[in-house]
């Protein structure tokens, strides 16, 4: 599996993390279903944007991108994204890119333009446009584009190797192709095939990468090898802010760091960005982050409650019926084009129904353990619950305060109840009034 990684010229924004979280969910699900996954994610460290950034800061390209690469690894750790097996960087694989371009020249798909750069002749590749559904007869064959990013309407011969120009400053490689640097698209063809072979199974990225980036990757790789490049393409839809794609150039983006600095929980961010089906756009709001936090808390409280079950009667098969239903629905939904929305709905139905049984003391300890095991295996896919310890018993004086507050609440003495709640908070105990009565947890330090 190859996933287009971040362009390391700035902190990644949460739109980028929507892509990386969808890919994380996909990978975790494949592993859960018994597949062995080899995951390669590149770091784009040579492109128009990284070069410009390093020049603006007047530092060497690698030093400039190292800073953002490090930040990226910190961010994915905070979001509990499982690391890829390999993170190739374009600057480390220029020789492979040159070799690939040479093959394309030999095979008659590439030519040198009068500016000295080497271009891909899209008219030579009959399948050009198939992925992004572009009609080839509308293409301007022979016209050339030198930038890394351009629109579908501007489909043209694109640069594989860019001859050095003064704007590139210190960024160039002296190679058999001349002095210059690779284009963005050839980077991903070279990096994916180096680690995954000429044909591999899955290639992901956001929909904005479908054209020109992935279209060009197919054209380059298949023209060089004569083989099918990728078996399955999966593109996630965009994260929007107020109806517009979250993007740096629109200046409407949040980085993960912005949200963490405002006190938002990374697990809630993970949950929110992962919980909408990947083919659907969704609009990011801070309120939705609050409800994501609530959803994660519900799951954690449920697991904690399961730990606390002492005796309890057997449920007369009710638990085993509910767990089988959940396994079938959760798994069946994710098997169906990674339908996480339906999978999560089934999970919360299950939590509600088991909570009802717990309220009636109709869950035995062994049943609670069985349900706890199921929740843990589901969390290997979701990655939001983590290790939830049973709470140790409350010290007696604190327990007395909790009881006193309950008594105050029952007699509708709200003022006293609030005062006791505040007093408990200073002792690090957080109370939660639920429909099943008061619950408490220790404040995280
Ligand atoms: P970049 O760092 O721009 O190369 O993008 C890294 C990944 O994030 C790519 O797969 C992009 O397609 C994806 N991406 C960029 N913007 C968004 C967005 N607003 N929503 C979802 N994915 C995005
Ligand atoms: Zn790529």
Coordinates of C-alpha atoms and ligand atoms in Angstrom, one line a residue:
X1 CA 0.0 0.0 0.0
X2 CA 1.4 3.4 -1.0
X3 CA 0.0 6.6 0.4
X4 CA 1.1 10.0 -0.8
X5 CA 2.6 11.7 2.2
X6 CA 3.0 15.3 3.3
X7 CA 4.8 17.9 1.4
X8 CA 7.1 19.0 4.2
X9 CA 7.1 22.8 3.7
X10 CA 4.8 23.6 6.6
X11 CA 2.9 21.9 9.4
X12 CA 0.3 19.5 8.0
X13 CA -3.3 20.8 8.4
X14 CA -6.2 18.7 9.6
X15 CA -7.4 18.2 6.1
X16 CA -4.2 16.4 5.4
X17 CA -4.8 14.4 8.6
X18 CA -8.2 13.4 7.3
X19 CA -6.3 11.7 4.5
X20 CA -3.8 10.1 6.8
X21 CA -6.4 8.9 9.2
X22 CA -8.6 7.4 6.5
X23 CA -5.5 5.5 5.4
X24 CA -4.7 4.5 8.9
X25 CA -8.2 3.1 9.3
X26 CA -8.0 1.2 6.0
X27 CA -4.7 -0.3 7.0
X28 CA -5.8 -1.3 10.5
X29 CA -8.9 -2.9 9.0
X30 CA -6.9 -4.9 6.4
X31 CA -4.6 -6.1 9.2
X32 CA -7.7 -7.0 11.3
X33 CA -9.0 -9.1 8.5
X34 CA -5.7 -11.0 8.3
X35 CA -3.9 -9.2 5.5
X36 CA -0.2 -8.6 5.7
X37 CA 0.3 -4.9 4.9
X38 CA 3.5 -3.4 3.7
X39 CA 2.9 0.4 3.9
X40 CA 5.0 3.0 2.2
X41 CA 4.4 6.7 2.7
X42 CA 6.7 9.2 1.0
X43 CA 7.7 12.6 2.2
X44 CA 7.6 15.1 -0.6
X45 CA 10.7 17.1 0.1
X46 CA 11.5 18.3 -3.5
X47 CA 8.8 20.4 -5.1
X48 CA 8.0 24.0 -6.0
X49 CA 6.8 24.7 -2.5
X50 CA 9.6 23.2 -0.4
X51 CA 12.2 25.0 -2.7
X52 CA 10.4 28.3 -2.3
X53 CA 10.1 27.8 1.5
X54 CA 13.8 27.0 2.0
X55 CA 14.7 30.1 -0.1
X56 CA 12.5 32.3 1.9
X57 CA 14.1 31.1 5.1
X58 CA 17.5 31.0 3.5
X59 CA 18.4 27.6 4.8
X60 CA 19.4 24.5 2.8
X61 CA 16.5 22.5 1.5
X62 CA 17.1 19.4 3.6
X63 CA 17.4 21.4 6.8
X64 CA 14.2 23.2 6.0
X65 CA 12.2 20.0 5.3
X66 CA 13.8 18.1 8.3
X67 CA 12.0 20.6 10.6
X68 CA 8.6 19.8 9.1
X69 CA 9.3 16.1 8.8
X70 CA 10.0 16.0 12.5
X71 CA 6.8 17.9 13.2
X72 CA 4.8 15.5 11.0
X73 CA 6.1 12.5 13.0
X74 CA 5.2 14.1 16.3
X75 CA 1.7 14.9 14.9
X76 CA 1.0 11.3 13.7
X77 CA 2.1 10.0 17.1
X78 CA -0.3 12.4 18.8
X79 CA -3.1 11.1 16.6
X80 CA -2.2 7.5 17.2
X81 CA -1.6 6.8 13.5
X82 CA 0.3 3.6 13.1
X83 CA 3.6 4.4 11.3
X84 CA 4.3 3.2 7.8
X85 CA 7.0 0.6 7.2
X86 CA 9.1 3.0 5.1
X87 CA 9.1 6.8 4.7
X88 CA 11.2 7.4 1.6
X89 CA 12.2 11.0 0.9
X90 CA 12.6 12.3 -2.6
X91 CA 16.0 13.8 -1.9
X92 CA 17.3 10.2 -1.1
X93 CA 16.1 8.6 -4.3
X94 CA 17.1 11.0 -7.1
X95 CA 19.2 8.2 -8.8
X96 CA 16.1 6.0 -9.0
X97 CA 14.1 8.9 -10.6
X98 CA 16.8 9.5 -13.1
X99 CA 16.9 5.8 -14.1
X100 CA 13.1 5.8 -14.5
X101 CA 13.2 9.0 -16.7
X102 CA 16.0 7.4 -18.8
X103 CA 13.7 4.3 -19.4
X104 CA 10.9 6.6 -20.5
X105 CA 13.2 8.3 -23.0
X106 CA 14.3 5.0 -24.4
X107 CA 10.7 3.8 -24.6
X108 CA 9.8 6.9 -26.6
X109 CA 7.5 8.5 -24.0
X110 CA 9.8 11.4 -23.0
X111 CA 11.6 14.2 -24.8
X112 CA 13.7 17.2 -24.1
X113 CA 12.0 20.6 -24.5
X114 CA 13.8 23.7 -25.8
X115 CA 14.1 24.9 -22.2
X116 CA 16.3 21.9 -21.4
X117 CA 13.7 20.1 -19.2
X118 CA 12.4 16.6 -20.0
X119 CA 8.7 16.2 -20.6
X120 CA 6.3 13.3 -20.8
X121 CA 4.4 13.1 -24.1
X122 CA 0.9 12.4 -23.0
X123 CA -0.3 11.7 -26.5
X124 CA 2.0 8.6 -26.6
X125 CA 0.1 6.9 -23.7
X126 CA -3.3 5.9 -24.9
X127 CA -4.8 5.4 -21.4
X128 CA -3.9 9.0 -20.4
X129 CA -6.9 10.5 -18.6
X130 CA -8.6 7.3 -17.6
X131 CA -8.3 7.7 -13.8
X132 CA -9.5 11.3 -13.7
X133 CA -11.9 10.6 -16.6
X134 CA -10.5 13.2 -19.0
X135 CA -11.4 13.0 -22.6
X136 CA -8.1 12.6 -24.5
X137 CA -9.4 14.3 -27.6
X138 CA -9.8 17.5 -25.6
X139 CA -6.1 17.4 -24.5
X140 CA -3.7 19.9 -25.8
X141 CA -1.0 17.5 -26.9
X142 CA 2.4 19.1 -27.3
X143 CA 1.6 22.0 -25.0
X144 CA 3.8 21.9 -21.9
X145 CA 3.4 22.6 -18.2
X146 CA 6.3 23.1 -15.9
X147 CA 4.7 23.6 -12.5
X148 CA 4.0 20.6 -10.3
X149 CA 0.3 21.5 -9.8
X150 CA -2.2 22.4 -12.5
X151 CA -5.8 21.8 -13.3
X152 CA -7.6 19.1 -15.4
X153 CA -8.4 21.7 -18.1
X154 CA -4.6 22.3 -18.4
X155 CA -3.7 18.7 -19.1
X156 CA -0.5 18.9 -21.0
X157 CA 2.9 17.3 -21.4
X158 CA 4.4 17.6 -17.9
X159 CA 7.9 17.9 -16.6
X160 CA 9.7 14.8 -15.5
X161 CA 13.0 16.5 -15.0
X162 CA 13.3 20.3 -14.6
X163 CA 16.4 21.9 -16.0
X164 CA 18.0 24.2 -13.4
X165 CA 16.9 27.8 -13.5
X166 CA 18.1 30.6 -11.2
X167 CA 14.9 30.4 -9.2
X168 CA 16.0 26.9 -8.0
X169 CA 19.1 28.5 -6.4
X170 CA 21.1 25.9 -4.6
X171 CA 18.6 23.1 -5.3
X172 CA 19.9 21.0 -8.1
X173 CA 21.5 17.6 -8.9
X174 CA 24.2 17.0 -11.5
X175 CA 23.0 13.9 -13.3
X176 CA 23.1 12.2 -16.7
X177 CA 20.0 14.2 -17.5
X178 CA 21.8 17.4 -16.8
X179 CA 21.7 19.9 -14.0
X180 CA 18.3 20.1 -12.5
X181 CA 15.8 18.3 -10.3
X182 CA 12.9 15.8 -10.6
X183 CA 9.3 16.8 -11.0
X184 CA 6.9 15.9 -8.2
X185 CA 5.1 13.1 -10.1
X186 CA 8.1 11.0 -11.0
X187 CA 9.1 11.1 -7.4
X188 CA 6.0 9.0 -6.3
X189 CA 6.4 6.6 -9.3
X190 CA 10.1 5.9 -8.3
X191 CA 9.5 5.8 -4.6
X192 CA 6.5 3.4 -4.7
X193 CA 8.0 1.0 -7.2
X194 CA 11.3 0.9 -5.4
X195 CA 9.7 -0.6 -2.3
X196 CA 6.5 -2.2 -3.6
X197 CA 7.5 -3.5 -7.0
X198 CA 6.2 -2.6 -10.5
X199 CA 2.7 -3.6 -9.6
X200 CA 1.2 -3.2 -6.2
X201 CA -2.2 -3.4 -4.6
X202 CA -3.4 -0.1 -3.1
X203 CA -2.6 3.5 -3.7
X204 CA -4.4 6.3 -1.7
X205 CA -4.5 10.0 -1.5
X206 CA -6.9 12.9 -1.4
X207 CA -9.2 13.6 -4.4
X208 CA -7.1 16.6 -5.2
X209 CA -4.2 14.2 -6.0
X210 CA -6.2 12.3 -8.6
X211 CA -5.3 14.8 -11.2
X212 CA -2.6 15.5 -12.3
X213 CA -0.6 13.6 -9.7
X214 CA -1.9 10.1 -9.8
X215 CA -2.8 10.2 -13.5
X216 CA 0.8 11.1 -14.2
X217 CA 2.1 8.4 -11.9
X218 CA 0.2 5.8 -13.9
X219 CA 1.4 7.2 -17.2
X220 CA 5.0 7.2 -16.1
X221 CA 5.0 3.8 -14.3
X222 CA 3.1 1.8 -16.9
X223 CA 5.0 3.3 -19.8
X224 CA 8.3 2.4 -18.2
X225 CA 7.3 -1.2 -17.1
X226 CA 4.6 -2.2 -19.6
X227 CA 2.7 -3.5 -16.5
X228 CA -0.3 -2.5 -14.6
X229 CA 0.9 0.0 -11.9
X230 CA -1.8 -0.2 -9.2
X231 CA -4.8 -2.6 -8.6
X232 CA -6.9 -0.3 -6.4
X233 CA -7.0 3.5 -6.1
X234 CA -8.8 5.0 -3.1
X235 CA -9.3 8.7 -2.8
X236 CA -10.6 10.4 0.2
X237 CA -12.9 13.4 -0.2
X238 CA -12.0 16.7 1.3
X239 CA -12.4 18.2 4.7
X240 CA -14.2 21.5 4.3
X241 CA -14.3 24.6 6.4
X242 CA -17.4 26.7 5.8
X243 CA -18.1 24.9 2.6
X244 CA -14.6 25.3 1.1
X245 CA -11.7 22.8 0.9
X246 CA -9.4 23.3 3.9
X247 CA -6.2 24.4 2.1
X248 CA -3.1 26.5 3.0
X249 CA -3.5 28.7 0.0
X250 CA -7.1 29.6 1.1
X251 CA -5.8 30.4 4.5
X252 CA -8.8 28.7 6.2
X253 CA -6.9 25.9 7.8
X254 CA -6.2 24.5 11.3
X255 CA -3.1 22.6 12.0
X256 CA -3.2 19.9 14.6
X257 CA -1.0 22.2 16.8
X258 CA -3.6 25.0 16.6
X259 CA -6.2 22.7 18.0
X260 CA -4.0 21.1 20.7
X261 CA -3.0 24.6 21.8
X262 CA -6.6 25.4 22.3
X263 CA -6.9 22.4 24.6
X264 CA -8.7 20.0 22.3
X265 CA -8.0 16.3 22.9
X266 CA -6.1 14.6 20.1
X267 CA -8.2 11.5 20.5
X268 CA -11.4 13.6 19.8
X269 CA -9.7 15.0 16.7
X270 CA -8.8 11.5 15.6
X271 CA -12.3 10.3 16.1
X272 CA -13.9 13.2 14.3
X273 CA -11.6 13.1 11.2
X274 CA -12.0 9.3 10.9
X275 CA -15.7 8.9 11.5
X276 CA -17.1 10.2 8.2
X277 CA -17.0 7.8 5.3
X278 CA -14.0 8.6 3.1
X279 CA -15.9 9.3 -0.1
X280 CA -18.0 12.0 1.6
X281 CA -17.0 15.5 2.1
X282 CA -17.5 16.9 5.6
X283 CA -17.5 20.3 7.2
X284 CA -15.3 20.8 10.1
X285 CA -16.5 22.7 13.1
X286 CA -15.3 23.1 16.7
X287 CA -18.7 22.0 18.0
X288 CA -18.4 18.7 16.1
X289 CA -15.1 18.3 18.0
X290 CA -16.9 18.6 21.3
X291 CA -19.4 15.9 20.3
X292 CA -16.5 13.6 19.1
X293 CA -15.0 14.0 22.6
X294 CA -18.4 13.0 24.1
X295 CA -18.5 9.9 21.8
X296 CA -15.0 8.8 22.9
X297 CA -15.9 9.4 26.6
X298 CA -19.0 7.2 26.1
X299 CA -16.8 4.3 24.9
X300 CA -14.3 4.8 27.6
X301 CA -16.9 5.0 30.4
X302 CA -18.5 1.8 29.0
X303 CA -15.2 -0.1 29.1
X304 CA -14.6 1.2 32.6
X305 CA -18.0 0.1 33.6
X306 CA -17.3 -3.4 32.3
X307 CA -14.2 -3.6 34.4
X308 CA -16.2 -2.7 37.5
X309 CA -18.8 -5.5 37.1
X310 CA -18.5 -7.7 40.2
X311 CA -21.2 -10.4 40.3
X312 CA -24.3 -9.9 38.2
X313 CA -26.6 -12.5 36.9
X314 CA -26.1 -14.2 33.5
X315 CA -27.9 -12.4 30.7
X316 CA -29.6 -15.5 29.4
X317 CA -27.7 -15.4 26.1
X318 CA -28.6 -11.7 25.5
X319 CA -25.0 -10.7 25.6
X320 CA -23.9 -13.4 23.2
X321 CA -26.7 -12.4 20.8
X322 CA -25.6 -8.7 21.0
X323 CA -21.9 -9.4 20.5
X324 CA -22.5 -11.6 17.5
X325 CA -24.8 -9.0 16.0
X326 CA -22.1 -6.3 16.6
X327 CA -19.3 -8.4 15.1
X328 CA -21.3 -9.1 12.0
X329 CA -22.4 -5.5 11.5
X330 CA -19.2 -3.7 12.4
X331 CA -17.1 -6.1 10.2
X332 CA -19.7 -6.2 7.4
X333 CA -19.8 -2.4 7.2
X334 CA -16.1 -1.9 7.1
X335 CA -15.8 -4.7 4.5
X336 CA -18.3 -2.7 2.5
X337 CA -16.0 0.1 1.2
X338 CA -14.9 1.0 4.7
X339 CA -18.4 2.2 5.8
X340 CA -17.3 3.5 9.1
X341 CA -20.5 5.5 9.7
X342 CA -22.6 2.3 9.8
X343 CA -20.0 0.5 11.8
X344 CA -19.9 3.2 14.5
X345 CA -23.7 3.3 14.6
X346 CA -23.8 -0.4 15.3
X347 CA -21.2 0.1 18.0
X348 CA -23.1 2.8 19.8
X349 CA -26.3 0.7 19.6
X350 CA -24.5 -2.1 21.2
X351 CA -23.1 0.1 24.0
X352 CA -26.6 1.4 24.7
X353 CA -28.1 -2.1 24.9
X354 CA -25.4 -3.5 27.1
X355 CA -25.6 -0.5 29.3
X356 CA -29.3 -1.2 29.8
X357 CA -28.4 -4.8 30.9
X358 CA -25.8 -3.5 33.2
X359 CA -28.3 -1.1 34.8
X360 CA -30.5 -4.1 35.5
X361 CA -27.5 -6.0 36.9
X362 CA -28.0 -8.6 34.2
X363 CA -24.4 -9.1 33.1
X364 CA -22.1 -11.6 34.7
X365 CA -18.4 -11.0 35.3
X366 CA -17.4 -13.5 32.6
X367 CA -19.8 -11.8 30.1
X368 CA -18.4 -8.4 31.0
X369 CA -14.9 -9.8 30.3
X370 CA -16.1 -11.1 27.0
X371 CA -17.6 -7.8 26.0
X372 CA -14.4 -6.0 27.2
X373 CA -12.3 -8.2 24.9
X374 CA -14.5 -7.4 22.0
X375 CA -14.2 -3.7 22.7
X376 CA -10.4 -4.0 22.8
X377 CA -10.3 -5.8 19.4
X378 CA -12.6 -3.1 17.9
X379 CA -10.3 -0.5 19.4
X380 CA -7.3 -2.0 17.5
X381 CA -9.2 -0.7 14.5
X382 CA -10.5 2.6 15.9
X383 CA -7.5 3.5 18.1
X384 CA -9.5 5.8 20.4
X385 CA -10.3 4.0 23.6
X386 CA -6.8 3.0 24.7
X387 CA -6.0 1.3 28.0
X388 CA -8.9 2.0 30.4
X389 CA -8.1 0.9 33.9
X390 CA -10.7 0.0 36.5
X391 CA -10.9 2.9 39.0
X392 CA -9.5 1.9 42.3
X393 CA -12.1 2.4 45.1
X394 CA -12.6 6.0 46.3
X395 CA -11.0 6.9 49.6
X396 CA -13.7 6.9 52.2
X397 CA -13.7 10.6 52.8
X398 CA -14.2 11.3 49.1
X399 CA -16.9 8.6 48.9
X400 CA -18.7 10.3 51.8
X401 CA -18.6 13.6 49.9
X402 CA -20.0 11.9 46.7
X403 CA -22.8 10.4 48.8
X404 CA -23.5 13.8 50.5
X405 CA -23.8 15.4 47.1
X406 CA -26.1 12.7 45.9
X407 CA -28.3 13.4 48.9
X408 CA -28.2 17.1 48.3
X409 CA -29.2 16.6 44.6
X410 CA -32.1 14.3 45.6
X411 CA -33.4 17.0 47.9
X412 CA -33.0 19.5 45.1
X413 CA -30.5 21.4 47.1
X414 CA -28.6 22.4 43.9
X415 CA -26.4 25.0 45.6
X416 CA -24.9 22.5 48.1
X417 CA -24.6 19.9 45.3
X418 CA -22.6 22.3 43.2
X419 CA -20.4 23.3 46.1
X420 CA -19.5 19.7 46.8
X421 CA -18.8 19.1 43.1
X422 CA -16.4 22.0 43.1
X423 CA -14.8 20.7 46.3
X424 CA -14.3 17.3 44.7
X425 CA -12.8 19.0 41.6
X426 CA -10.1 20.6 43.8
X427 CA -9.3 17.0 45.0
X428 CA -9.0 15.9 41.4
X429 CA -12.3 14.0 41.2
X430 CA -14.6 14.8 38.3
X431 CA -18.3 13.9 38.6
X432 CA -20.6 13.1 35.8
X433 CA -24.3 12.9 36.2
X434 CA -25.6 10.2 33.9
X435 CA -29.0 8.6 33.4
X436 CA -27.6 5.7 35.3
X437 CA -26.7 7.8 38.3
X438 CA -23.5 9.6 39.2
X439 CA -20.2 8.4 37.9
X440 CA -16.7 9.8 38.7
X441 CA -13.2 9.7 37.3
X442 CA -9.9 11.1 38.2
X443 CA -8.9 14.3 36.4
X444 CA -6.1 13.6 33.9
X445 CA -2.9 15.3 35.0
Ligands
LIG1 P1 0.0 17.5 0.6 O1 0.8 17.7 1.9 O2 -0.6 18.7 0.1 O3 0.8 16.8 -0.5 O4 -1.2 16.5 1.0 C1 -1.1 15.4 1.7 C2 -2.4 14.6 1.6 O5 -3.5 15.3 2.1 C3 -2.8 14.2 0.2 O6 -3.3 12.9 0.1 C4 -3.9 15.3 -0.1 O7 -4.7 14.8 -1.2 C5 -4.6 15.3 1.2 N1 -5.4 16.6 1.4 C6 -5.0 17.8 1.2 N2 -6.0 18.7 1.5 C7 -7.0 18.0 2.0 C8 -8.3 18.2 2.6 N3 -8.8 19.5 2.7 N4 -9.1 17.2 3.0 C9 -8.7 15.9 2.9 N5 -7.5 15.6 2.4 C10 -6.6 16.6 1.9
LIG2 ZN1 2.4 11.2 -4.5

